[in-house]
Each structure stands twice: as structure tokens, then as C-alpha cells.
Short mmCIF file of C-alpha atoms in Angstrom, two decimals:
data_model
loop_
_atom_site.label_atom_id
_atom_site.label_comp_id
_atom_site.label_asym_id
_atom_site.label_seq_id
_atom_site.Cartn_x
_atom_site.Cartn_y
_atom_site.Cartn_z
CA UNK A 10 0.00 0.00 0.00
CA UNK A 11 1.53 3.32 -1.16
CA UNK A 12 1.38 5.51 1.39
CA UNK A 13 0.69 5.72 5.67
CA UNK A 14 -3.26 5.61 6.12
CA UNK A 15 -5.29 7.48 8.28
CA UNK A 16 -5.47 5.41 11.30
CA UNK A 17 -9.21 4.83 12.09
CA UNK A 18 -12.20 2.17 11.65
CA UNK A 19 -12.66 3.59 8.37
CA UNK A 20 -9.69 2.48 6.87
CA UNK A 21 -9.10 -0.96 8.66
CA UNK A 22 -13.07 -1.60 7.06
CA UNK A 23 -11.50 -0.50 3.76
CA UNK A 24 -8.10 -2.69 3.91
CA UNK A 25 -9.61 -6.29 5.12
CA UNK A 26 -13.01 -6.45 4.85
CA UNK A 27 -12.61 -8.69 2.08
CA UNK A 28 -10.48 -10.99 3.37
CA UNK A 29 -12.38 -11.29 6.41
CA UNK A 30 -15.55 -11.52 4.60
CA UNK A 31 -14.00 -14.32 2.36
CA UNK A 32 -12.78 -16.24 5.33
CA UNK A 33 -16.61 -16.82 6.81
CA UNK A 34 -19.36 -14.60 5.45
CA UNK A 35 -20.64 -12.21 7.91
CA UNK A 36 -24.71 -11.46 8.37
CA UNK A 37 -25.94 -9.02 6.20
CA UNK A 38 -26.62 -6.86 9.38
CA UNK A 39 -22.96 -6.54 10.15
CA UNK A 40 -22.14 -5.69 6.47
CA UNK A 41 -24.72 -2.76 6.43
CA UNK A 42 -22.76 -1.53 9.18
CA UNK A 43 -19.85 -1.95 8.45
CA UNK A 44 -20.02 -0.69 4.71
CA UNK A 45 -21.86 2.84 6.45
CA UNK A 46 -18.92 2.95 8.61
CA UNK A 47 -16.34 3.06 6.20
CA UNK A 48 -18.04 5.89 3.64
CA UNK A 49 -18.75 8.11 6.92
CA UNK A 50 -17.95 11.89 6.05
CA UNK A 51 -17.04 10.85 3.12
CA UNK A 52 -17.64 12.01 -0.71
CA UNK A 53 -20.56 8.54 -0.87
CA UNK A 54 -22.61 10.02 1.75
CA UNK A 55 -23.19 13.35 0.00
CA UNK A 56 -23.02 16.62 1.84
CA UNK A 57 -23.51 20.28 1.31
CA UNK A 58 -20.77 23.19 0.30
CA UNK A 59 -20.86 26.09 2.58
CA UNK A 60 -19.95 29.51 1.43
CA UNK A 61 -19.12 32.47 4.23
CA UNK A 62 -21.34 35.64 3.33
CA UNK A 63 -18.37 37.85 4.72
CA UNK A 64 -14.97 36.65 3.85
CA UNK A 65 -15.95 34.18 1.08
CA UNK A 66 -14.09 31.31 2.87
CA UNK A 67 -15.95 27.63 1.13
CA UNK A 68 -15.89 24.26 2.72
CA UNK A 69 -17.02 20.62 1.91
CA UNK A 70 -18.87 19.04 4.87
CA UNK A 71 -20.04 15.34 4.00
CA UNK A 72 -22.62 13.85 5.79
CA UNK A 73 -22.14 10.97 8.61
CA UNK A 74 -23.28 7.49 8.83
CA UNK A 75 -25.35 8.12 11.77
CA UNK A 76 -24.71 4.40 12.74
CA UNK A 77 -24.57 3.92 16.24
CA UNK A 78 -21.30 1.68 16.29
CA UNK A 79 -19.82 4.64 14.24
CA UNK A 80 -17.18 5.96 16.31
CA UNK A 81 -17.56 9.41 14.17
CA UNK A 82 -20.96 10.17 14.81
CA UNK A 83 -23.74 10.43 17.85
CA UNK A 84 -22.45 13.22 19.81
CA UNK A 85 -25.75 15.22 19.60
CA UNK A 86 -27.59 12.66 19.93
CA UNK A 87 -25.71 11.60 23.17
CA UNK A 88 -26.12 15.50 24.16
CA UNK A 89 -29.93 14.99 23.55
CA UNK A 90 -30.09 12.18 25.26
CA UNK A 91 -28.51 13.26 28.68
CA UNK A 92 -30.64 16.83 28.13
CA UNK A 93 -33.38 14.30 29.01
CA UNK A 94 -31.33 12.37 31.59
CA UNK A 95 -30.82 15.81 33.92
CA UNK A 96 -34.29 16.34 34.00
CA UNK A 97 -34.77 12.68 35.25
CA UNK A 98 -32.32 13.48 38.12
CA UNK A 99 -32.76 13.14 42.05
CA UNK A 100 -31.45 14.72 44.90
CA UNK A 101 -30.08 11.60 46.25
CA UNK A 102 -26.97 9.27 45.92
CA UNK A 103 -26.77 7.27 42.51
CA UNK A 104 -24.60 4.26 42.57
CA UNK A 105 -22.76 2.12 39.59
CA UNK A 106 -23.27 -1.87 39.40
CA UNK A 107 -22.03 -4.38 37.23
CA UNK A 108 -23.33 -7.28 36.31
CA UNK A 109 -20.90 -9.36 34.66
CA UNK A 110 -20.89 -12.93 32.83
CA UNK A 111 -18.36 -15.94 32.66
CA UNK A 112 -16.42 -16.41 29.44
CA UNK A 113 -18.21 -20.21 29.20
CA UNK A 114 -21.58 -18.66 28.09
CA UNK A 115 -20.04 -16.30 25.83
CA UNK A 116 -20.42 -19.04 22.43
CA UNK A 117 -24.23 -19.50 23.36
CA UNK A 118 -24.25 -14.87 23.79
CA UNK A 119 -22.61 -15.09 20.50
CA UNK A 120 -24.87 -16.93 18.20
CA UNK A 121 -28.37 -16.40 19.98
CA UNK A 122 -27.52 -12.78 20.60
CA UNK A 123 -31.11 -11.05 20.75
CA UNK A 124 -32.37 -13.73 22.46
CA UNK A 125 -29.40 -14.02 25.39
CA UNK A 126 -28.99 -10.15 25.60
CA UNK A 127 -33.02 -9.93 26.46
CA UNK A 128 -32.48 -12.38 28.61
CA UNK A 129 -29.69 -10.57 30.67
CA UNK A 130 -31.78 -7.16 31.05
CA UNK A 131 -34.73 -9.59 32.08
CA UNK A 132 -32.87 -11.38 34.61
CA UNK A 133 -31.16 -8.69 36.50
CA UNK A 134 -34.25 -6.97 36.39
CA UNK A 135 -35.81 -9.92 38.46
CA UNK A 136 -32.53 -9.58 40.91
CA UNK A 137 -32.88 -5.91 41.35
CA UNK A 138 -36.59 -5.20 41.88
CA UNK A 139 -36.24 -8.94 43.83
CA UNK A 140 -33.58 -7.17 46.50
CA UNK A 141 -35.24 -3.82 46.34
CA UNK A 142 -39.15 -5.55 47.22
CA UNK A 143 -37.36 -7.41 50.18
CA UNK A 144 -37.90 -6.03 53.46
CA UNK A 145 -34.79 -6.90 54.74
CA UNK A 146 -32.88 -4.88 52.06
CA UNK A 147 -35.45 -1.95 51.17
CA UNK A 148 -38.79 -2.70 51.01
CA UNK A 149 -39.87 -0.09 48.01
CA UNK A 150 -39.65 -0.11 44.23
CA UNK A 151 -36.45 0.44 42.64
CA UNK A 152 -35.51 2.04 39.11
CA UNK A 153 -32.38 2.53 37.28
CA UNK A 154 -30.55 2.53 33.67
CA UNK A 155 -28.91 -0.01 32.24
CA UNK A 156 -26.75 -0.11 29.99
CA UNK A 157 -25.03 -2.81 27.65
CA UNK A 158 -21.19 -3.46 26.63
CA UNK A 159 -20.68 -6.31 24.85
CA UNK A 160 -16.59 -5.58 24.83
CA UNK A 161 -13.37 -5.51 26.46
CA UNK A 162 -10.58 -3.16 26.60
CA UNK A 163 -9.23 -5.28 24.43
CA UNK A 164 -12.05 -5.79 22.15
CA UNK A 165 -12.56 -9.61 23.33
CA UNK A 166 -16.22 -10.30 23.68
CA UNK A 167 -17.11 -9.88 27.10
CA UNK A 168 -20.97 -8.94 27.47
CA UNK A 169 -22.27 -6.93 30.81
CA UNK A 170 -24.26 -4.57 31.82
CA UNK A 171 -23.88 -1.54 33.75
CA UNK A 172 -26.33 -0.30 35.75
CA UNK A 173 -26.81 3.45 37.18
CA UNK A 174 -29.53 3.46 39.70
CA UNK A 175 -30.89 6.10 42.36
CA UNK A 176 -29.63 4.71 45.73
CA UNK A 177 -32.91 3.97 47.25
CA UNK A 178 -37.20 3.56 46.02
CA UNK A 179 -40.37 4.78 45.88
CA UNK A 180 -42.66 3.42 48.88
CA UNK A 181 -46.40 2.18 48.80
CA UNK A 182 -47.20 6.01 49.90
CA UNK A 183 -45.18 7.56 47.11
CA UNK A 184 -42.26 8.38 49.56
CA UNK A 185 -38.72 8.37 48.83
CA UNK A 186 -36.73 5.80 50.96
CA UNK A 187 -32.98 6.24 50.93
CA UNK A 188 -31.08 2.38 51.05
CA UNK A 189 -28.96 1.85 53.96
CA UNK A 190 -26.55 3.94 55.43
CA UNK A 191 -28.37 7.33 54.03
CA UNK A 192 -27.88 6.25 50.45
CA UNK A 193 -24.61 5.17 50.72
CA UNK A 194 -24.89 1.16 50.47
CA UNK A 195 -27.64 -0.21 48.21
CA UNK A 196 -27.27 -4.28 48.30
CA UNK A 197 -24.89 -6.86 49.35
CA UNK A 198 -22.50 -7.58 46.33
CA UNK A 199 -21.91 -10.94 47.51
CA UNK A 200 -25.82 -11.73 47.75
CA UNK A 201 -26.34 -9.82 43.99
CA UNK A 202 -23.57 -12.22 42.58
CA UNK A 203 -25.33 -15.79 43.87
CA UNK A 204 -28.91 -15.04 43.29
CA UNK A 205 -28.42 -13.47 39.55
CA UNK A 206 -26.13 -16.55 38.58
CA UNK A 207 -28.72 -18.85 40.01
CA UNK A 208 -31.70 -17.11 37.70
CA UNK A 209 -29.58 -16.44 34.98
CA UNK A 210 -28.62 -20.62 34.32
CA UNK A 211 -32.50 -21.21 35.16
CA UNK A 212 -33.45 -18.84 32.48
CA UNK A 213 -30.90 -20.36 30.22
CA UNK A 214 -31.84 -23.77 31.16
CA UNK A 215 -35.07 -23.15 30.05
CA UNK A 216 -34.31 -21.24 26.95
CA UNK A 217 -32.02 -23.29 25.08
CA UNK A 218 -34.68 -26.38 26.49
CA UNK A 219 -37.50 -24.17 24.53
CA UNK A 220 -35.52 -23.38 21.48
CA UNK A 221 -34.01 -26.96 21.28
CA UNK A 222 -30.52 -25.27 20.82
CA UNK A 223 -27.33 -27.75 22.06
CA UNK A 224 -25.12 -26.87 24.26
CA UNK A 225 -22.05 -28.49 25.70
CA UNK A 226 -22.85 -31.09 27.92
CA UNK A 227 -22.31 -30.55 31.55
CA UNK A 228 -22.40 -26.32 30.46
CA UNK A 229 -24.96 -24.96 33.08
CA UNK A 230 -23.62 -27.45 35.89
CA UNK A 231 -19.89 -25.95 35.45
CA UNK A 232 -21.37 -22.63 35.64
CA UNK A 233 -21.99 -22.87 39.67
CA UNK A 234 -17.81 -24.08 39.87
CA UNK A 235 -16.85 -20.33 39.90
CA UNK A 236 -18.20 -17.61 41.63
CA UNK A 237 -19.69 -14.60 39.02
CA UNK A 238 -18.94 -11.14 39.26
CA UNK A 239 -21.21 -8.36 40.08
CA UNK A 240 -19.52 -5.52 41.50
CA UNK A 241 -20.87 -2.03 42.56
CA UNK A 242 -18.40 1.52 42.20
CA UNK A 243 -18.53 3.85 45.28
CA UNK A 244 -21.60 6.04 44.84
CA UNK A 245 -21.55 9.10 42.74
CA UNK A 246 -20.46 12.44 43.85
CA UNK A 247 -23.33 14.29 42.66
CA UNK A 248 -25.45 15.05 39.80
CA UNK A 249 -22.82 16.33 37.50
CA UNK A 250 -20.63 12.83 38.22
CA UNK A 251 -23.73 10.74 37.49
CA UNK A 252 -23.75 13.13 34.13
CA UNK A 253 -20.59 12.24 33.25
CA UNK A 254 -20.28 8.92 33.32
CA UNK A 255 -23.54 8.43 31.31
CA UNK A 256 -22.00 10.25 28.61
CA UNK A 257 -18.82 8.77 28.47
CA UNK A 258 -21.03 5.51 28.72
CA UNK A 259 -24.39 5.20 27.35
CA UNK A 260 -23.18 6.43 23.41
CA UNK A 261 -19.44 4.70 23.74
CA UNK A 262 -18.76 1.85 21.05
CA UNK A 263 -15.91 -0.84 20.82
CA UNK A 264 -13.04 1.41 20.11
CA UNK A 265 -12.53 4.89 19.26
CA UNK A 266 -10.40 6.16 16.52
CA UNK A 267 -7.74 7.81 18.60
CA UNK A 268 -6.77 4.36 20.20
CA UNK A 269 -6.03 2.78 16.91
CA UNK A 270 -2.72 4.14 16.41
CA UNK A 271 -1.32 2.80 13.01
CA UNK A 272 -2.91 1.12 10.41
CA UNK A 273 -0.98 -1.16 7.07
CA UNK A 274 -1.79 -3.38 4.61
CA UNK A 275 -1.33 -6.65 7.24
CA UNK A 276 -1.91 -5.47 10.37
CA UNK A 277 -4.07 -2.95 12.99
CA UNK A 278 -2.15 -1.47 15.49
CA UNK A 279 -4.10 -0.32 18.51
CA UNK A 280 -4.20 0.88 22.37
CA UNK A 281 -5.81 -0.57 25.27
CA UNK A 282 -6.00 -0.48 29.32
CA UNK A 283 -5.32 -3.62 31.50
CA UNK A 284 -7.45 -3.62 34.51
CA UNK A 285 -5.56 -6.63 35.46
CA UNK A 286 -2.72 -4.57 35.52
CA UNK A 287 -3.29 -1.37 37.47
CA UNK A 288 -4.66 0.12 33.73
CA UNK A 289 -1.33 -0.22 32.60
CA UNK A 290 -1.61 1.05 28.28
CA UNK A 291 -1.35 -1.92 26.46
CA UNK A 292 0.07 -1.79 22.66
CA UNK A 293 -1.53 -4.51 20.93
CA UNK A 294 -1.04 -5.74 17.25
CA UNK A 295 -2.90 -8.32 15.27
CA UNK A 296 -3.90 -9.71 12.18
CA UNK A 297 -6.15 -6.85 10.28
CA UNK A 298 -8.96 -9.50 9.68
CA UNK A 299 -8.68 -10.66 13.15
CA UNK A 300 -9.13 -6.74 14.33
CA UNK A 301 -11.94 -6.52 12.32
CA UNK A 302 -14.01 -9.94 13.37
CA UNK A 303 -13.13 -8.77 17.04
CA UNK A 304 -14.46 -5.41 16.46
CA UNK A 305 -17.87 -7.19 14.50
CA UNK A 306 -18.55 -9.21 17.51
CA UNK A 307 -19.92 -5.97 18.84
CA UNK A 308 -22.32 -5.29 16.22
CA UNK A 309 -25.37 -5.52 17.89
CA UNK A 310 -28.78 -7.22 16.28
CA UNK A 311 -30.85 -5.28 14.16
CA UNK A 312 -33.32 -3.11 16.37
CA UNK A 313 -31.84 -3.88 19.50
CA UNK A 314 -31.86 -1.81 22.56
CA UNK A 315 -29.08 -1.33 24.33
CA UNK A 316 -30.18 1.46 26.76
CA UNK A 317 -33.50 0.55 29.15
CA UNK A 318 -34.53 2.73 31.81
CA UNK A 319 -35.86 -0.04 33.86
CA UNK A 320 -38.70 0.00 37.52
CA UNK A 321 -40.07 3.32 38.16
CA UNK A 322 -37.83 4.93 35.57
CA UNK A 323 -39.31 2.69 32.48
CA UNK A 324 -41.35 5.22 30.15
CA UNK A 325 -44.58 2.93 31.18
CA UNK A 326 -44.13 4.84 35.30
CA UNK A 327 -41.75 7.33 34.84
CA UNK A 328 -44.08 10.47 34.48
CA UNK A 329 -46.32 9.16 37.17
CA UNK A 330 -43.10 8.13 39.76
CA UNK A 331 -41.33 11.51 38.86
CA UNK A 332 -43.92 13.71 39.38
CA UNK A 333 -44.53 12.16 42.49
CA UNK A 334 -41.24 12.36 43.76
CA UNK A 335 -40.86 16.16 42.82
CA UNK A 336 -43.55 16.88 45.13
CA UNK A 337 -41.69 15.00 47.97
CA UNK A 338 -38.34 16.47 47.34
CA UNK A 339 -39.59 20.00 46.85
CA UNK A 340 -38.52 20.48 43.06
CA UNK A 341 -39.43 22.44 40.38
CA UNK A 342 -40.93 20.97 37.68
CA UNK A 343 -39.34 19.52 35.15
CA UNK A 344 -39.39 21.54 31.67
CA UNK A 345 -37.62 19.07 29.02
CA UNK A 346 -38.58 20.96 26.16
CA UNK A 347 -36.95 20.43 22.67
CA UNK A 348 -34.12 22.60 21.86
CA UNK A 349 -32.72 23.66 18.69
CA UNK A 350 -29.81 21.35 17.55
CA UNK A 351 -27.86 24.73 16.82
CA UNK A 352 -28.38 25.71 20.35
CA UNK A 353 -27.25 21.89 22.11
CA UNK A 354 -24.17 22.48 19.80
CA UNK A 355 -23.11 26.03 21.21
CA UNK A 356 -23.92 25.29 24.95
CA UNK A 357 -22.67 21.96 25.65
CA UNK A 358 -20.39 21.40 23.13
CA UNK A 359 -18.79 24.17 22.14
CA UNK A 360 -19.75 24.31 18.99
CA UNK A 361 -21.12 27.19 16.65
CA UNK A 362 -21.81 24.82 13.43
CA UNK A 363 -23.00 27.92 11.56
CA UNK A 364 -19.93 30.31 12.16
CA UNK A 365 -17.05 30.65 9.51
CA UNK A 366 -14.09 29.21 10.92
CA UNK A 367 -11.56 32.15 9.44
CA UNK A 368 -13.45 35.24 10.68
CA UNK A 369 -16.48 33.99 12.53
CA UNK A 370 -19.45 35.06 9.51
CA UNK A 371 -22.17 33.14 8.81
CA UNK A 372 -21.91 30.08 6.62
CA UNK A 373 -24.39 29.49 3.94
CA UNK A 374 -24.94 26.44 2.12
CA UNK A 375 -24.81 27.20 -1.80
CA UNK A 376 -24.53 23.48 -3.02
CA UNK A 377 -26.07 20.13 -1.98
CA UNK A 378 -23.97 17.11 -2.79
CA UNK A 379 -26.17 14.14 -3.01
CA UNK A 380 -25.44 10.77 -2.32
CA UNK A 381 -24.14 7.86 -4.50
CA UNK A 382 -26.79 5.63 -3.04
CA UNK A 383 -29.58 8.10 -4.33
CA UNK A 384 -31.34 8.47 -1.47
CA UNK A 385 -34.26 11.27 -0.96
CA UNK A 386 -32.61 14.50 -0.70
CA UNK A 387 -32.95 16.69 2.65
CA UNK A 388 -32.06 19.17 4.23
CA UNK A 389 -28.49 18.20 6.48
CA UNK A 390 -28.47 18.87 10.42
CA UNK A 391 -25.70 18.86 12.43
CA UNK A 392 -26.04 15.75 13.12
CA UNK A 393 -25.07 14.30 9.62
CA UNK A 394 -21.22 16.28 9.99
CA UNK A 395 -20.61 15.95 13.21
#
């Protein structure tokens, strides 16, 4: 290859999807991805030329994928989303759990993906409204977010889910009822850990059982040989911490573009964190096919949601809980009104997508570029550039 490319998903798509394609076809839901991944911002995708109206500087801006594993694209929406988030927010602690899964289920995740994920969210979702019902732990109803990473620093499949949920419930009387220690200890970890892995091989049991799907012998009995993982982060600080981490969170995908740090004809050459290790960085090279199947083990099914606001946060009892609890805590209520897109950009991201970069005028666009894949023409937003 003449030439050092650009090192990002893009290009690794471009050099070895192929090969890796020839080696074992992939669904056609991973190659719709991964084909809008590679023309993001580029010429394919059409665009728009933007002229300034004071100092006559032009400029090409092609339009993104929009795909959510697109490592280019979603930062409005992920703005949007936590625009919607802060109005959700309590004046209590929030805490971070982690429901995590052994390695030995991860060939049944892989192939029956839907199917197992749905089965995760269901699952903990008995555990925590289970523990939260219980009188001995809390005795009121419980909601959260979860959220779903199917990867690995290292881009090894490794399916969890993380969970960010108000440190305490709603009572029978509409009250707020702070866990123990004033927020600051939700459920025994240890407790968590046995009861989700003993619901999680039932429901597994019983799938595969309904689905006549085979599994290794002996599978679910080897499960209860080693203890699973859940694992819950000291609480929050505050609002703005809980904020945080659900951006850098809730929108993330397998591996950013700055992380992959050189990219050839044979090989991907990329960045990662060792927890194992004290987060030592990690250079890593391998195979470019072999990058590329790792990174489209992360693809997720068609449709599929990753992000469910779950208990008295789901969108069937949120309005009812929230307004509820804004009465008990003494809060204003909540305006979530729609903002323009041009205003998100400006205030939270620093962003004034209509100003001229030389002088600071006001960019018009004088040309539409359309597509190669002749889709309807309309008007860009700022969420197909940036």
C-alpha cells in the first residue's frame, strides 16, 4: 500500500473487509454496518458546500453514517439524550453496578444474541426489583438505567451490563426511601452475585430447552464451579458525576479512533487499558482480519436496545413516579422541552456549526452534494457532519 493511512475504523473496514468476509461470510446486518462505517464523512454520503457571506471562505462538509457503532458520529444525539437524563435526576446518591458474565456462556451470547442479551436485562431486572421488594434490604420499588457493553478493553467479547440506579425507592405512599446507610450502600454484592447466577442458568436452562438449541454437555452445571462477578463503584459524587459517566457511557462503542494508532496493509495497530494490571496502556497488534471480526462481535442485532430505563424509571411509570417524587423532594418541575440542535451544539459542546471558521461570519450552504446511493434529498443537520 503506497502511502501511511489514516489510522481509524474507516480504513481498517477499507483494507480487510474482504479478506475477512471471504474467510466466513458475515450477516448481512454486520455488512450494512460496516459498509456505512467506512463511507462516513465521506464524498458517498453526499453533503452540502458552505460559502461564508463575509470573507468568502468555502468548505465541503459530508454527511455521517449516523450508525450507532460509528465511532464518528452520535455526539448530539448523546447530548440529547442526557438533556433528558438531567431532568430525570434526584437529589439523592446514585450508585454504579455491574453485572458481569463468565467467558463459558459467551459461544451461546454469540450466536443467539437477541435472544441471550433480552435475557440478561430480564434477569437482572428480576434480581434488582427482587432485592429492592425485600424487606430486609429496602422494602420499596427500585428504578435505574442499564446499559449494555458487549466488549473488552481489548475488544474480546465480554458482554455486561452496567447499571446506574438512584440509591434507594419509591414506597407504597409515594415516599422516597434512601437504602442503607443514608444512600450510601444499596445491596450486598456478595448476595447480587449468587442469586443473579442462580436465575440467569434457570433462564438459560429453560431457553435453550425451549428453542431446542445444544449446548455443551455438563455447560450450566460448570457454571456454579466459579463464583460470578457483580460488583458495585462507590456512589456518585453528585449530579454532574452521574452526568458524566452516562455520557462517556451510554453512546461509547468498541473502540474509538484515537486508540487505533497505526494502520498497514497486514496489520491494525491499537491501544488498550489492562485492569488486570493497574490500567497499565497496552500496545496490541494483530492480524487486520482478526481486528476486524473482534471489532464485529460488537455489532449488535438489528433493532436492538441497548439502553433501558428499567422499575419506576421505564417510560410505562416514569411520568407518574417523577412527578410524584418532585412533590416529595420539593422540586421544580421539570421543563424538558426540545431545543434547537444549533443551540445543544453552542452550549454543551462548544460548537457554533454555523460560524465561519476564518473570521467567525455566517456560513451558507450554496450546493447540496447528493449521495451515490440516491437516497431522498434533505435538508443536512448537524447531526449528519458531526
Amino acid at each position: 500500500m503506497i502511502g501511511a493511512p489514516k489510522a481509524e475504523i474507516a480504513t481498517v473496514i477499507q483494507n480487510f473487509l474482504s479478506e475477512l468476509h471471504r474467510q466466513k461470510p458475515l450477516p448481512n446486518h454486520h455488512l450494512r454496518t460496516l459498509y456505512a462505517l467506512q463511507r462516513c464523512r465521506t464524498e458517498a454520503m453526499g453533503g452540502r458546500v458552505e460559502h461564508c457571506d463575509q470573507c468568502g471562505h468555502e468548505q465541503i462538509l459530508y454527511n455521517s453514517c449516523r450508525n450507532r457503532h460509528c465511532p464518528k458520529c452520535g455526539s448530539l444525539d448523546r447530548e440529547k439524550w442526557l438533556i433528558n437524563r438531567e431532568a430525570d435526576l434526584l437529589p439523592v446518591n446514585y450508585m454504579h453496578i455491574v453485572f458481569t458474565l463468565p467467558d463459558k456462556l459467551n459461544k451461546l451470547f454469540l450466536h443467539h444474541q437477541a435472544d441471550c442479551y433480552n435475557i440478561l436485562f430480564r434477569v437482572v431486572n428480576q434480581v434488582m426489583t427482587g432485592f429492592a421488594a425485600n424487606p430486609k434490604f429496602l422494602d420499596a420499588r427500585i428504578g435505574y438505567t442499564a446499559i449494555l457493553h458487549t466488549w473488552g478493553q481489548n475488544l474480546q467479547y465480554h458482554p455486561h451490563l452496567h447499571l446506574v440506579v438512584p440509591a434507594g425507592g419509591i414506597t407504597g405512599n409515594n415516599k422516597w426511601k434512601p437504602s442503607k446507610g443514608d444512600g450510601s450502600f444499596l445491596f450486598p454484592v456478595d448476595q447480587l452475585s449468587i442469586v443473579f447466577r442462580a436465575k440467569m442458568v434457570d433462564a438459560l436452562r429453560e431457553y435453550v430447552k425451549t428453542e431446542a438449541i445444544n449446548v455443551d454437555a455438563g455447560l450450566f452445571n460448570s457454571l456454579f464451579n466459579k463464583k460470578w462477578v457483580v460488583y458495585a463503584k462507590p456512589p456518585f459524587a453528585g449530579p454532574k458525576q452521574v452526568l458524566s459517566y452516562l455520557g462517556r457511557y451510554t453512546h461509547r462503542v468498541a473502540i474509538s479512533n484515537n486508540r487505533i494508532l497505526q494502520v498497514d496493509d497486514k496489520q491494525v495497530t491499537f491501544t488498550w487499558r489492562d485492569y488486570h494490571q493497574d490500567n497499565m496502556m497496552v500496545i496490541t497488534s494483530l492480524k487486520g482480519p482478526d481486528f476486524l471480526k473482534r471489532f464485529s462481535l460488537h455489532i449488535l442485532p438489528p433493532g436492538f436496545t441497548r439502553i433501558r430505563h428499567c422499575g419506576f424509571l421505564s417510560s410505562a411509570a416514569k411520568t407518574k413516579a417523577l412527578e410524584a417524587l418532585r412533590d416529595y423532594f420539593s422540586m421544580p418541575k421539570s421543563e424538558c422541552s426540545k431545543r434547537p440542535w444549533q443551540e445543544i451544539a453552542q452550549s454543551r459542546m462548544g460548537i457554533n456549526p454555523q460560524s465561519c471558521t476564518k473570521c467567525g461570519g455566517i456560513m451558507q450552504t450554496i450546493k447540496t452534494i447528493p449521495d451515490r446511493f440516491h437516497r431522498p434529498i434533505r435538508a443536512p443537520t448537524f447531526s449528519d457532519v458531526f
